[in-house]
PDB file of C-alpha atoms and ligand atoms in Angstrom:
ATOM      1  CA  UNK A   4     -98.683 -49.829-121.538  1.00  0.00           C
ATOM      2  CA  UNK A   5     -97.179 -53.342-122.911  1.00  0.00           C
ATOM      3  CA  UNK A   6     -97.400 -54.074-126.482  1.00  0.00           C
ATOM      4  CA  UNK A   7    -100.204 -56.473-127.049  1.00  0.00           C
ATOM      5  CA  UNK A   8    -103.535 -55.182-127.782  1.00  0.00           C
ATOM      6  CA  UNK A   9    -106.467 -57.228-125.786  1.00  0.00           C
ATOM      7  CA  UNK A  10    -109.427 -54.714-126.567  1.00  0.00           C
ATOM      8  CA  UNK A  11    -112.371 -56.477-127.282  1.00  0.00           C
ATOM      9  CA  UNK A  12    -111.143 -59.428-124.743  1.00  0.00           C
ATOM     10  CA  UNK A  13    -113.074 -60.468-121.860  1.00  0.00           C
ATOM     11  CA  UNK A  14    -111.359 -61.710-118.726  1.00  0.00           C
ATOM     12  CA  UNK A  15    -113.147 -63.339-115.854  1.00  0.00           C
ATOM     13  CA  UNK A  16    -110.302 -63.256-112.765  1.00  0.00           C
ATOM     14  CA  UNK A  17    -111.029 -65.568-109.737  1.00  0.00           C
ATOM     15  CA  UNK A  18    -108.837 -64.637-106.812  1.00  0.00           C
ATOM     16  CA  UNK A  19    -108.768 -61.002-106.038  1.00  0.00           C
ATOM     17  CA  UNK A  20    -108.689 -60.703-102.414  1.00  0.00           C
ATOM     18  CA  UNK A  21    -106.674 -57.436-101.982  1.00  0.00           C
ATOM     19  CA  UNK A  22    -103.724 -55.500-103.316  1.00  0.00           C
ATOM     20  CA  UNK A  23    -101.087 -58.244-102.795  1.00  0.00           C
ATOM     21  CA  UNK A  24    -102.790 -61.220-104.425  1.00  0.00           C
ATOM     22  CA  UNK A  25    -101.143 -62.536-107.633  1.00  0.00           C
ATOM     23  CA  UNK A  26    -104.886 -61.824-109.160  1.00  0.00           C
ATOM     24  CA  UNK A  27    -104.889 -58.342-108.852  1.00  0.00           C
ATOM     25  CA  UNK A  28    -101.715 -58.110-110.775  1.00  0.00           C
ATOM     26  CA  UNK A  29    -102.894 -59.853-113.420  1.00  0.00           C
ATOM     27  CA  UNK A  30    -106.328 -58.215-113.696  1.00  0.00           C
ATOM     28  CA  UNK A  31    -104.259 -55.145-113.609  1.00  0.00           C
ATOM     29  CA  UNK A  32    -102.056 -55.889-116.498  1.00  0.00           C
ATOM     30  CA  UNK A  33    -104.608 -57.511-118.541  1.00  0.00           C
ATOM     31  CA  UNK A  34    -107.242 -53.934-117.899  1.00  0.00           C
ATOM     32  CA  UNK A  35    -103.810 -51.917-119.015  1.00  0.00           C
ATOM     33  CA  UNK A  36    -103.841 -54.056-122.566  1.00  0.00           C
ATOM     34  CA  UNK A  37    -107.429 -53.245-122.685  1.00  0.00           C
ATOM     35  CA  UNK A  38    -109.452 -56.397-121.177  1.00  0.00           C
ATOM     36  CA  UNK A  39    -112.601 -55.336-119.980  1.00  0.00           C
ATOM     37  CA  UNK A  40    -112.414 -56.902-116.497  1.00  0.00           C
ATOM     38  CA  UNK A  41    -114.591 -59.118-114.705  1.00  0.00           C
ATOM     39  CA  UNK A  42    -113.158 -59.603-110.939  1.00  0.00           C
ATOM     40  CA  UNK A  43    -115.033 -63.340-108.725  1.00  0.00           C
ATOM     41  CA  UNK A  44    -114.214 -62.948-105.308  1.00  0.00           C
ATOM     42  CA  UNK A  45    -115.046 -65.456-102.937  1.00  0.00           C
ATOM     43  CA  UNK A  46    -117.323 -63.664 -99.868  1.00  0.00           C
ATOM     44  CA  UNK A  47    -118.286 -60.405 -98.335  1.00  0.00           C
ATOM     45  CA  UNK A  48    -115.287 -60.454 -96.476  1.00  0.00           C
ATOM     46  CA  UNK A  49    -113.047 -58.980 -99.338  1.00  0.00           C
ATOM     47  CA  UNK A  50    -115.612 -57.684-101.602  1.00  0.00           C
ATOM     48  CA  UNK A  51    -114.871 -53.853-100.060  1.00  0.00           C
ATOM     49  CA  UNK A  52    -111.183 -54.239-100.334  1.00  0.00           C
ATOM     50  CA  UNK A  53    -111.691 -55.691-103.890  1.00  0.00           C
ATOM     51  CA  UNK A  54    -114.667 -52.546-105.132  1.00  0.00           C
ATOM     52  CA  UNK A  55    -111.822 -49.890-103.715  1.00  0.00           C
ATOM     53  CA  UNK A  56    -108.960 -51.856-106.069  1.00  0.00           C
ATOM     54  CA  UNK A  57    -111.518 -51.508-109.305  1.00  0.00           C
ATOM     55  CA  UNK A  58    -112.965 -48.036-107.940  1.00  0.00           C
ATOM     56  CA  UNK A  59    -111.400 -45.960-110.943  1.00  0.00           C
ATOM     57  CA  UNK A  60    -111.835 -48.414-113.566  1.00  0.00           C
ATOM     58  CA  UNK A  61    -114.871 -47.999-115.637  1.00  0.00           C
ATOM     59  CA  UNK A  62    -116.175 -50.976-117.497  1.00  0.00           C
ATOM     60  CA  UNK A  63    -115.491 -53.554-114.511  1.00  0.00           C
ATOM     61  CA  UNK A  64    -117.483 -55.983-112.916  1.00  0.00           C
ATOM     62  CA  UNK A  65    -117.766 -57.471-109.822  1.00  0.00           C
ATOM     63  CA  UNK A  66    -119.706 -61.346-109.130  1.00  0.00           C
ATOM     64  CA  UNK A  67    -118.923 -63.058-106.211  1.00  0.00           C
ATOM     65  CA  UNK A  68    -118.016 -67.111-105.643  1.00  0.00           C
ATOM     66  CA  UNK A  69    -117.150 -69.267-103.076  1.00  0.00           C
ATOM     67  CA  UNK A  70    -115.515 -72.324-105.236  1.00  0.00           C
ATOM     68  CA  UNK A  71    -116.420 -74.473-102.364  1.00  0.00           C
ATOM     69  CA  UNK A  72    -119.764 -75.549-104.355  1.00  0.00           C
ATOM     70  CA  UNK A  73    -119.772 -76.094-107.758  1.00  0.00           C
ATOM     71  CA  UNK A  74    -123.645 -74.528-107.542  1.00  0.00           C
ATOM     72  CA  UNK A  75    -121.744 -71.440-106.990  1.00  0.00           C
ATOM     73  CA  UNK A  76    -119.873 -71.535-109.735  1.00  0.00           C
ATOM     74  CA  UNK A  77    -122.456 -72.725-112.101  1.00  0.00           C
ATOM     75  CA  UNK A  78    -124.708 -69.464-110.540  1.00  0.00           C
ATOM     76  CA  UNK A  79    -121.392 -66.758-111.205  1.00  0.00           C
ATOM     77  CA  UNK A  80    -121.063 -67.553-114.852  1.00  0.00           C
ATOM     78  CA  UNK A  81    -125.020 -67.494-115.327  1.00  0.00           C
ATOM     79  CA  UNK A  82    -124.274 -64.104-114.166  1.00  0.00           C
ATOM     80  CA  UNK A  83    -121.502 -63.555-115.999  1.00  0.00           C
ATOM     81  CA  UNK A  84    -123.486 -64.119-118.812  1.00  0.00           C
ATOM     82  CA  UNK A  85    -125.882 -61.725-118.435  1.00  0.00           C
ATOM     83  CA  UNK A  86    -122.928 -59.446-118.214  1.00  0.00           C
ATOM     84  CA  UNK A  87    -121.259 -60.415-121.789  1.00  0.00           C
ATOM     85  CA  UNK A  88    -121.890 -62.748-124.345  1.00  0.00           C
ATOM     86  CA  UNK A  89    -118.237 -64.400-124.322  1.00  0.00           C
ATOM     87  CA  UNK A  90    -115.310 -64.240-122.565  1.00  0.00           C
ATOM     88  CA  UNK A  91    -111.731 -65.119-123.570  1.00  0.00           C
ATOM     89  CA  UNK A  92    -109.425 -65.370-120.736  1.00  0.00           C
ATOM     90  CA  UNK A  93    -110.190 -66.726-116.938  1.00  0.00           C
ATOM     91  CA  UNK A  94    -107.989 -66.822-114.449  1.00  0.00           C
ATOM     92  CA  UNK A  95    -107.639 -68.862-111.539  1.00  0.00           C
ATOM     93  CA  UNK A  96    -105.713 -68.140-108.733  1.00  0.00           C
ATOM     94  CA  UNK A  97    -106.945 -70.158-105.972  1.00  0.00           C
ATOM     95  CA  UNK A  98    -106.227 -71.406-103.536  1.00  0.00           C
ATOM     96  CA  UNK A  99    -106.540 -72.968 -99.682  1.00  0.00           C
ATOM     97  CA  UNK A 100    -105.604 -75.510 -96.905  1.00  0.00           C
ATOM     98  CA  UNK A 101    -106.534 -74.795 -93.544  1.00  0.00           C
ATOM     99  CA  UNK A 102    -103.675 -72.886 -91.221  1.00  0.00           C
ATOM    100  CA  UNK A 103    -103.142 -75.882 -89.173  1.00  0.00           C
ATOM    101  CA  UNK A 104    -101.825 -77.753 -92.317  1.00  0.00           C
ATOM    102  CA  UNK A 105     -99.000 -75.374 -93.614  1.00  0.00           C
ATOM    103  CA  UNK A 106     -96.794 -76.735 -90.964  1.00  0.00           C
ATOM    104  CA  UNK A 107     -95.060 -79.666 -89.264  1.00  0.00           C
ATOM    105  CA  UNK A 108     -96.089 -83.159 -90.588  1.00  0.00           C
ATOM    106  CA  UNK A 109     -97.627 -83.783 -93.562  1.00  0.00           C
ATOM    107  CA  UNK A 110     -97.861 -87.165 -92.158  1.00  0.00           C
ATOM    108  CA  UNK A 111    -100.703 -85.839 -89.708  1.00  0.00           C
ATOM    109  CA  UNK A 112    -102.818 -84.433 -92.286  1.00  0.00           C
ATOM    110  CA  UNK A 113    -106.473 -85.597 -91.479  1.00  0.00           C
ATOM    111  CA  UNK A 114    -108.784 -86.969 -94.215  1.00  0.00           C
ATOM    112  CA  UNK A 115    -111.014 -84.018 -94.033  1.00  0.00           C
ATOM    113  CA  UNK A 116    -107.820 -81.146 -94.513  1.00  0.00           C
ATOM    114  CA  UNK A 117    -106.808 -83.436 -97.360  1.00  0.00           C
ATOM    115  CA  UNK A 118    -110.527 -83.128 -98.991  1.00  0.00           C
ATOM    116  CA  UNK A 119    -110.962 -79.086 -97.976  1.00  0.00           C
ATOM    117  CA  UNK A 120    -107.263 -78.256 -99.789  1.00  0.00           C
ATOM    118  CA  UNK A 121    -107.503 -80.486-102.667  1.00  0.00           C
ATOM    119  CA  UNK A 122    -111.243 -78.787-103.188  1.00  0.00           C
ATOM    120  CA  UNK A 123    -110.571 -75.640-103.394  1.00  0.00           C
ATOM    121  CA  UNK A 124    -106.928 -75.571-105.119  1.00  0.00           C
ATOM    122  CA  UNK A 125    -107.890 -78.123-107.489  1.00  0.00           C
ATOM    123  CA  UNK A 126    -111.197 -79.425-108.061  1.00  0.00           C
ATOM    124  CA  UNK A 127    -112.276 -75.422-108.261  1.00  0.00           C
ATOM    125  CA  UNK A 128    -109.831 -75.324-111.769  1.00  0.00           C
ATOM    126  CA  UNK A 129    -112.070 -78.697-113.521  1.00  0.00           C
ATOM    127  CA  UNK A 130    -115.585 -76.680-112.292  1.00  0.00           C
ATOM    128  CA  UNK A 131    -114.667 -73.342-113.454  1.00  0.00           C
ATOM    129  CA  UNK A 132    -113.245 -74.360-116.799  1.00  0.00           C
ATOM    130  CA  UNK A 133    -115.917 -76.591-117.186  1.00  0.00           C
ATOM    131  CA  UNK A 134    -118.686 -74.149-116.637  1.00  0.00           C
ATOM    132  CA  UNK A 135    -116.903 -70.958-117.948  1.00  0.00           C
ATOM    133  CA  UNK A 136    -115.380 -72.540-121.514  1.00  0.00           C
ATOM    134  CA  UNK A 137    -119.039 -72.886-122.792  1.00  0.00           C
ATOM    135  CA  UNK A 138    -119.007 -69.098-122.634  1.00  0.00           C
ATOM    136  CA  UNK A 139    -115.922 -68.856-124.968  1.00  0.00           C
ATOM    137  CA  UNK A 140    -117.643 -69.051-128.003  1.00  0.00           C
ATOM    138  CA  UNK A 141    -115.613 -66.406-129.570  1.00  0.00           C
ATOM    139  CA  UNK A 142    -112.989 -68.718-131.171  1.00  0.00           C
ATOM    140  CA  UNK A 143    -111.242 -70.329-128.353  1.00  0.00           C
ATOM    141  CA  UNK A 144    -110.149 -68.640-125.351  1.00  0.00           C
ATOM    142  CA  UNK A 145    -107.659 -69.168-122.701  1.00  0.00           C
ATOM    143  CA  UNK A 146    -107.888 -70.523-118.877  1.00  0.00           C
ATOM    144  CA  UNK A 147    -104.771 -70.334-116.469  1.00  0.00           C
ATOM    145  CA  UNK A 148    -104.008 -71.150-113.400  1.00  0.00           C
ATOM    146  CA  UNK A 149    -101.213 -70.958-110.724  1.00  0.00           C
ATOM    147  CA  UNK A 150     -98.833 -73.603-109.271  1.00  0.00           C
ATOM    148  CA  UNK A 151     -95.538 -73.872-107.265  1.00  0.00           C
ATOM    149  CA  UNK A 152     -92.688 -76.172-107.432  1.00  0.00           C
ATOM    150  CA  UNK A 153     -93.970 -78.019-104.380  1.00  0.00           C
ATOM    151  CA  UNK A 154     -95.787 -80.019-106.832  1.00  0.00           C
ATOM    152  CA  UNK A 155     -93.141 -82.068-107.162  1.00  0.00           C
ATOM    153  CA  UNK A 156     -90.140 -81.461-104.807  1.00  0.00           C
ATOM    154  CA  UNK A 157     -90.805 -81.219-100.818  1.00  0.00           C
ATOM    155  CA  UNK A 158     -90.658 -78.008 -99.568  1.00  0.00           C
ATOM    156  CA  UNK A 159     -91.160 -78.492 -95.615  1.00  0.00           C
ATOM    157  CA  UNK A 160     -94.523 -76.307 -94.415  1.00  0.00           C
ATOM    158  CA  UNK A 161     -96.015 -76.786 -97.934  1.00  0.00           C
ATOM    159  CA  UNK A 162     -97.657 -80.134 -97.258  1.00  0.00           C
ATOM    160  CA  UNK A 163    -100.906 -80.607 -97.851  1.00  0.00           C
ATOM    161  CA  UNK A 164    -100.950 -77.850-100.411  1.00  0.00           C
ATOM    162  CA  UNK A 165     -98.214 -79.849-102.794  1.00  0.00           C
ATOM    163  CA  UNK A 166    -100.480 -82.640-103.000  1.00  0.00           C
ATOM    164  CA  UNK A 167    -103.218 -80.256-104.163  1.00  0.00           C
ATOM    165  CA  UNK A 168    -100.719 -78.393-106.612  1.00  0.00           C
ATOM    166  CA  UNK A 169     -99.933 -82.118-108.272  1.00  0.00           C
ATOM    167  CA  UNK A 170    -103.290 -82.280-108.898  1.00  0.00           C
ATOM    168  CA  UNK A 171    -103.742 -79.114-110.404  1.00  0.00           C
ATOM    169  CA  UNK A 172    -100.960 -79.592-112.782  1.00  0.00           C
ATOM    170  CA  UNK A 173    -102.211 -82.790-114.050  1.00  0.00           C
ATOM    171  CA  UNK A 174    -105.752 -81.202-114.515  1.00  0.00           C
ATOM    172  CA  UNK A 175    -104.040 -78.572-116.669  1.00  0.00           C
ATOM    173  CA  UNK A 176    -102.352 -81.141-118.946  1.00  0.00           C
ATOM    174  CA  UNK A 177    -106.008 -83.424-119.065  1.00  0.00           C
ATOM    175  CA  UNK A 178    -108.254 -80.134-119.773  1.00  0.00           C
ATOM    176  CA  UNK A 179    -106.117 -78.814-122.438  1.00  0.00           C
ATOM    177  CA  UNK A 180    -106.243 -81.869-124.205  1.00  0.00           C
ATOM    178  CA  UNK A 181    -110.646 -81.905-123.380  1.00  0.00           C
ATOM    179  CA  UNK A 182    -110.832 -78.474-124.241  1.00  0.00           C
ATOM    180  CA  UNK A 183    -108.344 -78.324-127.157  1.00  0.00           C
ATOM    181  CA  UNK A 184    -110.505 -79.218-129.925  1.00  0.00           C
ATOM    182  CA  UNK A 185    -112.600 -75.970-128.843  1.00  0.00           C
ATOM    183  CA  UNK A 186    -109.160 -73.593-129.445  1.00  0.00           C
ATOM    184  CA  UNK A 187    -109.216 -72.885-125.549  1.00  0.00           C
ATOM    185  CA  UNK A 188    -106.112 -73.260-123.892  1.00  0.00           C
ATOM    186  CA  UNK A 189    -105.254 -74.226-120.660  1.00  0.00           C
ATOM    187  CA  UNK A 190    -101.621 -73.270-118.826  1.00  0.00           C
ATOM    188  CA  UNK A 191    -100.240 -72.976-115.630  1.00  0.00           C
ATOM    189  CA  UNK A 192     -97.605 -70.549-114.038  1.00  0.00           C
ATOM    190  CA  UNK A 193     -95.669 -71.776-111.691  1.00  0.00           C
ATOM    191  CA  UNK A 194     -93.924 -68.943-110.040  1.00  0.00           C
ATOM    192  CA  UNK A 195     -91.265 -68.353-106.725  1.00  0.00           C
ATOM    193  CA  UNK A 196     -92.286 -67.284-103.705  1.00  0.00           C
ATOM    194  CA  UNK A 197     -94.179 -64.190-103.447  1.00  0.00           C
ATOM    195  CA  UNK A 198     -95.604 -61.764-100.384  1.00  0.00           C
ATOM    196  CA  UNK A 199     -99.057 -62.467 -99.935  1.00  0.00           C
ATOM    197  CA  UNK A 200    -102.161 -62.994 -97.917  1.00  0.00           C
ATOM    198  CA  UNK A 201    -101.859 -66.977 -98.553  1.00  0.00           C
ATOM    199  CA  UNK A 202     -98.088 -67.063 -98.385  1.00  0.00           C
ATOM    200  CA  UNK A 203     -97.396 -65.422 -95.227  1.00  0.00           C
ATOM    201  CA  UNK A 204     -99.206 -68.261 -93.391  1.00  0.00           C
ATOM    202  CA  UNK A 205     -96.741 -71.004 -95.046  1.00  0.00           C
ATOM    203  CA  UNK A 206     -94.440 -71.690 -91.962  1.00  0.00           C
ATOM    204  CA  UNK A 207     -90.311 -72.065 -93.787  1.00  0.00           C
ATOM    205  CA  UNK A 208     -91.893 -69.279 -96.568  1.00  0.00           C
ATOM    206  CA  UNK A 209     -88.933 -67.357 -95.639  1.00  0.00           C
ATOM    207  CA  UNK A 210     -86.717 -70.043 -95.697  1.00  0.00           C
ATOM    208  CA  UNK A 211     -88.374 -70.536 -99.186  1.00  0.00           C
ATOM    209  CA  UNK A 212     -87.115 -66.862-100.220  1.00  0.00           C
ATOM    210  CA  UNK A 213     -84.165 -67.201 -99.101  1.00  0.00           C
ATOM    211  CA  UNK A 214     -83.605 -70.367-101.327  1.00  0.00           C
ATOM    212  CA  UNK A 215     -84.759 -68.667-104.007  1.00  0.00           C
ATOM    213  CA  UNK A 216     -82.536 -65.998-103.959  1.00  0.00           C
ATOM    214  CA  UNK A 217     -79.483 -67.722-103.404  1.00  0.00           C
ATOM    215  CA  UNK A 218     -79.411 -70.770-104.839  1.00  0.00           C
ATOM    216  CA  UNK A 219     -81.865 -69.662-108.818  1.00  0.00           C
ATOM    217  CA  UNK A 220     -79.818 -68.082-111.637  1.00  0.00           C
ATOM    218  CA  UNK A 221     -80.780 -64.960-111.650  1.00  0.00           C
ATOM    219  CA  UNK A 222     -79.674 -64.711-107.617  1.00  0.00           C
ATOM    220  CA  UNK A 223     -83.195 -62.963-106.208  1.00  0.00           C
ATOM    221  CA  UNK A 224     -86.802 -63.447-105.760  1.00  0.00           C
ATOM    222  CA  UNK A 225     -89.416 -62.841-108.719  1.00  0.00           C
ATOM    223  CA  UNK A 226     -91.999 -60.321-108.457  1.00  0.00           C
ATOM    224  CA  UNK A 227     -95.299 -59.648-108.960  1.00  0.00           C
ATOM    225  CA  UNK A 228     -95.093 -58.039-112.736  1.00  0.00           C
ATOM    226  CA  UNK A 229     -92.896 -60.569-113.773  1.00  0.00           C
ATOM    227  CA  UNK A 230     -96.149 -63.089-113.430  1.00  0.00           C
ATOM    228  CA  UNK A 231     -98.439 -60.855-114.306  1.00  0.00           C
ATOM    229  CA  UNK A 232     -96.271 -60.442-117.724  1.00  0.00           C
ATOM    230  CA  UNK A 233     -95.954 -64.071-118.378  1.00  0.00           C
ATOM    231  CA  UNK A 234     -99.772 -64.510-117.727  1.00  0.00           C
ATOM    232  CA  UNK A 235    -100.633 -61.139-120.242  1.00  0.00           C
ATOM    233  CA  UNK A 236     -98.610 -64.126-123.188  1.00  0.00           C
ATOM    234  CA  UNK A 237    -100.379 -67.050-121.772  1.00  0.00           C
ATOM    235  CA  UNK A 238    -103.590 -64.980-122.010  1.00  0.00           C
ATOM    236  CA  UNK A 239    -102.558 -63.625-125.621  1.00  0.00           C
ATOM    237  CA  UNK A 240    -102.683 -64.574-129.399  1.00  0.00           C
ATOM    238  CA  UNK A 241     -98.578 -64.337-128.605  1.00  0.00           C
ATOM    239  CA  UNK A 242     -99.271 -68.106-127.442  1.00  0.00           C
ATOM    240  CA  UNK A 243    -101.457 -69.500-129.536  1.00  0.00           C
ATOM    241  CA  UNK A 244     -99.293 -72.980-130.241  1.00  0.00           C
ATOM    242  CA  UNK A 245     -99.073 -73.709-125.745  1.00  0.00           C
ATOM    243  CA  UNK A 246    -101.055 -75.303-124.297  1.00  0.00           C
ATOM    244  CA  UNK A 247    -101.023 -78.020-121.231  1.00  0.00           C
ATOM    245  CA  UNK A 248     -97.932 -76.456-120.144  1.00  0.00           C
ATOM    246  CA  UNK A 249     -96.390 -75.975-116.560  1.00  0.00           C
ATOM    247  CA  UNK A 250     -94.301 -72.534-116.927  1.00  0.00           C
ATOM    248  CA  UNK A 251     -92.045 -71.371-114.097  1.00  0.00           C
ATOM    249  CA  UNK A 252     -91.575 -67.798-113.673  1.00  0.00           C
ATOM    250  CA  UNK A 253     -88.947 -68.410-110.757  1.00  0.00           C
ATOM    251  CA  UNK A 254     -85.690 -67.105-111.534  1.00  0.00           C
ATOM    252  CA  UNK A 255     -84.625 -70.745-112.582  1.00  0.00           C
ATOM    253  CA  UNK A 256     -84.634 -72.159-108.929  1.00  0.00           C
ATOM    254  CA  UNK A 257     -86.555 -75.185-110.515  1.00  0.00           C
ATOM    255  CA  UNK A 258     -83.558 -76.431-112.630  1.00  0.00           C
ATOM    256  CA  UNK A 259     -80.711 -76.558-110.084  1.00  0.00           C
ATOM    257  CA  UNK A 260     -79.529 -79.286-108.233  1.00  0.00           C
ATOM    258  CA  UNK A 261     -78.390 -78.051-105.183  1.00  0.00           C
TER     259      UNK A 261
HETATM  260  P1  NAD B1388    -104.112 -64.626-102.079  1.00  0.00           P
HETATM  261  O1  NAD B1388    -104.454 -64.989-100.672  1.00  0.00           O
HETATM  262  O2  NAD B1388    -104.045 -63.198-102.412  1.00  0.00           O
HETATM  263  O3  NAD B1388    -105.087 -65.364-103.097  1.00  0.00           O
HETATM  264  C1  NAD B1388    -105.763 -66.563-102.800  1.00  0.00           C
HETATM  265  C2  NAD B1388    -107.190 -66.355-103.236  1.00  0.00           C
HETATM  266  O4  NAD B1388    -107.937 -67.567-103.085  1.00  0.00           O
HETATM  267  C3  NAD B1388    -107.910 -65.269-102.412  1.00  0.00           C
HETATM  268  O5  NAD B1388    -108.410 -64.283-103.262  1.00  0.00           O
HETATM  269  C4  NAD B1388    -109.038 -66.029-101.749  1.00  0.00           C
HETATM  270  O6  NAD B1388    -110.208 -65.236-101.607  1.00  0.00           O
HETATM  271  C5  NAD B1388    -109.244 -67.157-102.748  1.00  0.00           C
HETATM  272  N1  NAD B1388    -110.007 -68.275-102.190  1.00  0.00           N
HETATM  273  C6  NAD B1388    -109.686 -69.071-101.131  1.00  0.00           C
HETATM  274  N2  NAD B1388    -110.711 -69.904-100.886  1.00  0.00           N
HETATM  275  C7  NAD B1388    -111.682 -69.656-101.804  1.00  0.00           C
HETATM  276  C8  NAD B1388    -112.979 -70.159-102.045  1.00  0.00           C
HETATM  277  N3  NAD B1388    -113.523 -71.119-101.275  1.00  0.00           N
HETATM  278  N4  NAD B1388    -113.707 -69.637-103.085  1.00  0.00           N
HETATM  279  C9  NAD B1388    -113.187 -68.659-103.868  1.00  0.00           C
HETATM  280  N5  NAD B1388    -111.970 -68.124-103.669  1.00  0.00           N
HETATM  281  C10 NAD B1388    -111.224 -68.613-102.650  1.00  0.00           C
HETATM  282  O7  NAD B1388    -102.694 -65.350-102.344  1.00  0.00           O
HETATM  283  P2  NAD B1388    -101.869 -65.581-103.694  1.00  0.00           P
HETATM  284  O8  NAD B1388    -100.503 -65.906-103.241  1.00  0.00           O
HETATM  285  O9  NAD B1388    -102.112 -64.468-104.648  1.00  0.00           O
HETATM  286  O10 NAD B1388    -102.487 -66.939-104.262  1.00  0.00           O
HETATM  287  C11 NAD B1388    -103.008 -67.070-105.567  1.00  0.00           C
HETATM  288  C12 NAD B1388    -102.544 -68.378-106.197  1.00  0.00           C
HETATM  289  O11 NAD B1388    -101.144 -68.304-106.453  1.00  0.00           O
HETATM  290  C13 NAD B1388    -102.751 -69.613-105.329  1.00  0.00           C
HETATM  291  O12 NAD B1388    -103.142 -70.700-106.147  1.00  0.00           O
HETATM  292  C14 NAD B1388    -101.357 -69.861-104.776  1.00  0.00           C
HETATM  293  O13 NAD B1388    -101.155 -71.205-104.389  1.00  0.00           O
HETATM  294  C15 NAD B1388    -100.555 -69.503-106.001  1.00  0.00           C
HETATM  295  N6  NAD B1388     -99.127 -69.271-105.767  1.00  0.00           N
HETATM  296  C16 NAD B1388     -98.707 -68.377-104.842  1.00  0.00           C
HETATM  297  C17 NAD B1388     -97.361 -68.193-104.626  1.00  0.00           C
HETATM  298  C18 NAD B1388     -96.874 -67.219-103.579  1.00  0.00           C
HETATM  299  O14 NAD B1388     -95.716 -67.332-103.141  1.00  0.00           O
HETATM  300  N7  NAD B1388     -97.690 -66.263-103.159  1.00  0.00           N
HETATM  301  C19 NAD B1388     -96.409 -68.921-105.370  1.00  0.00           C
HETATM  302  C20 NAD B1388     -96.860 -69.831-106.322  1.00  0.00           C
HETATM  303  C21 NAD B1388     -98.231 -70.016-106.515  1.00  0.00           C
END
């Protein structure tokens, strides 16, 4: 159990797909400081992997949402609020470029690739905090997101995906300031490589690990917890006073110079 108390928080969490995803570790650490949960996935195609994650949870909800229409996402949080009243936290961990693009050129990435990637990783953060803020009426609340360093540095194999993770960082700086005035917050983690569903596909991921490990401060990869803590303070009263910010939870790779 970690130390800060979230009962009587609500937390909407887009980006469950299965065990390994980034979401489920922060669902997980924000249901053991008492969040009642509220998991979006995005189709039918991991809704039985995510039900068997939340099976011995009570007090969990499921509502599913492919981000690739905003309609969807205006028709989840109607449904979301027939579930609660408010929320407080949402998550967003989303994100996608098709396979073809996590690899050789960036300079061959077609017009249509460009618009699918920089839909889904980024546009999907200004429609859900849009639609899901008017449901955190209870004094604020608190929206994050997740980035990686390829936002800006080239990491080779990231391509497409970098462009889409500039984006998102610069809609986390403009919505904080939109949103401010309503006491919701808006953040972003950007964290080192991790094992996942999304990752795998990245070709030089391991190349990216490797990096990581032997070039950051602390000489190894991050892991999963160590997100999912930083994201239980983004999504607490612990950081009330951030907001707008880019945090890396990398083992320091970002500052070095070679
Ligand atoms: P993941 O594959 O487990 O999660 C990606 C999620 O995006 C999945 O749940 C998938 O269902 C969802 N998604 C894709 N298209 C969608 C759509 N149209 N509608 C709704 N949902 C959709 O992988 P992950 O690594 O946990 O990724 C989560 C986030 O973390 C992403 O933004 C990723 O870029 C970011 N991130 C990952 C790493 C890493 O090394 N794994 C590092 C830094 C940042």
């Amino acid at each position: 159990m970690y130390p800060l108390d979230l009962s009587k928080k609500v937390a909407l969490v887009f980006g469950v797909a299965n065990s390994r995803s980034i979401a489920w570790s922060i669902a997980n650490i924000l249901h053991e400081a008492g969040a009642q949960i509220i998991l979006a996935y995005q189709n039918e195609r991991v809704k039985k992997s995510v039900e068997k994650l939340v099976s011995e949870w009570d007090n969990s909800f499921l509502v599913e949402c492919d981000v690739s229409k905003e309609e969807n996402v205006v028709k989840t949080i109607d449904e979301v609020s027939k579930i609660t009243k408010s929320i407080d936290i949402v998550v967003h961990s989303i994100a996608f470029a098709n396979r073809d693009n996590l690899g050789g050129q960036f300079l061959k990435t077609s017009q249509e690739d460009f618009k699918t990637a920089l839909d889904i990783s980024a546009f999907s953060l200004i429609s859900i905090a849009k639609h899901s803020s008017k449901l955190m009426t209870n004094n604020g609340g608190s929206i994050l997101t997740l980035t990686f360093q390829a936002s800006n540095r080239v990491f080779p194999g990231y391509n497409v995906m970098g462009t889409a993770k500039a984006a998102l960082e610069n809609e986390v700086r403009q919505l904080a300031y939109d949103l401010g005035e309503s006491n919701i917050r808006v953040n972003a983690i950007s964290a080192g490589p991790l094992d996942t569903l999304s990752s795998r596909v990245i070709s030089h991921y391991h190349d990216m690990k490797n990096a990581a490990s032997n070039r950051s401060p602390l000489k190894r990869n991050i892991t999963h917890d160590e997100v999912a803590k930083t994201a239980l303070y983004l999504a607490s009263e612990m950081s009330s006073g951030v907001t707008g910010e880019i945090l890396h939870v990398d083992a320091g790779y970002n500052i070095m110079g070679i």
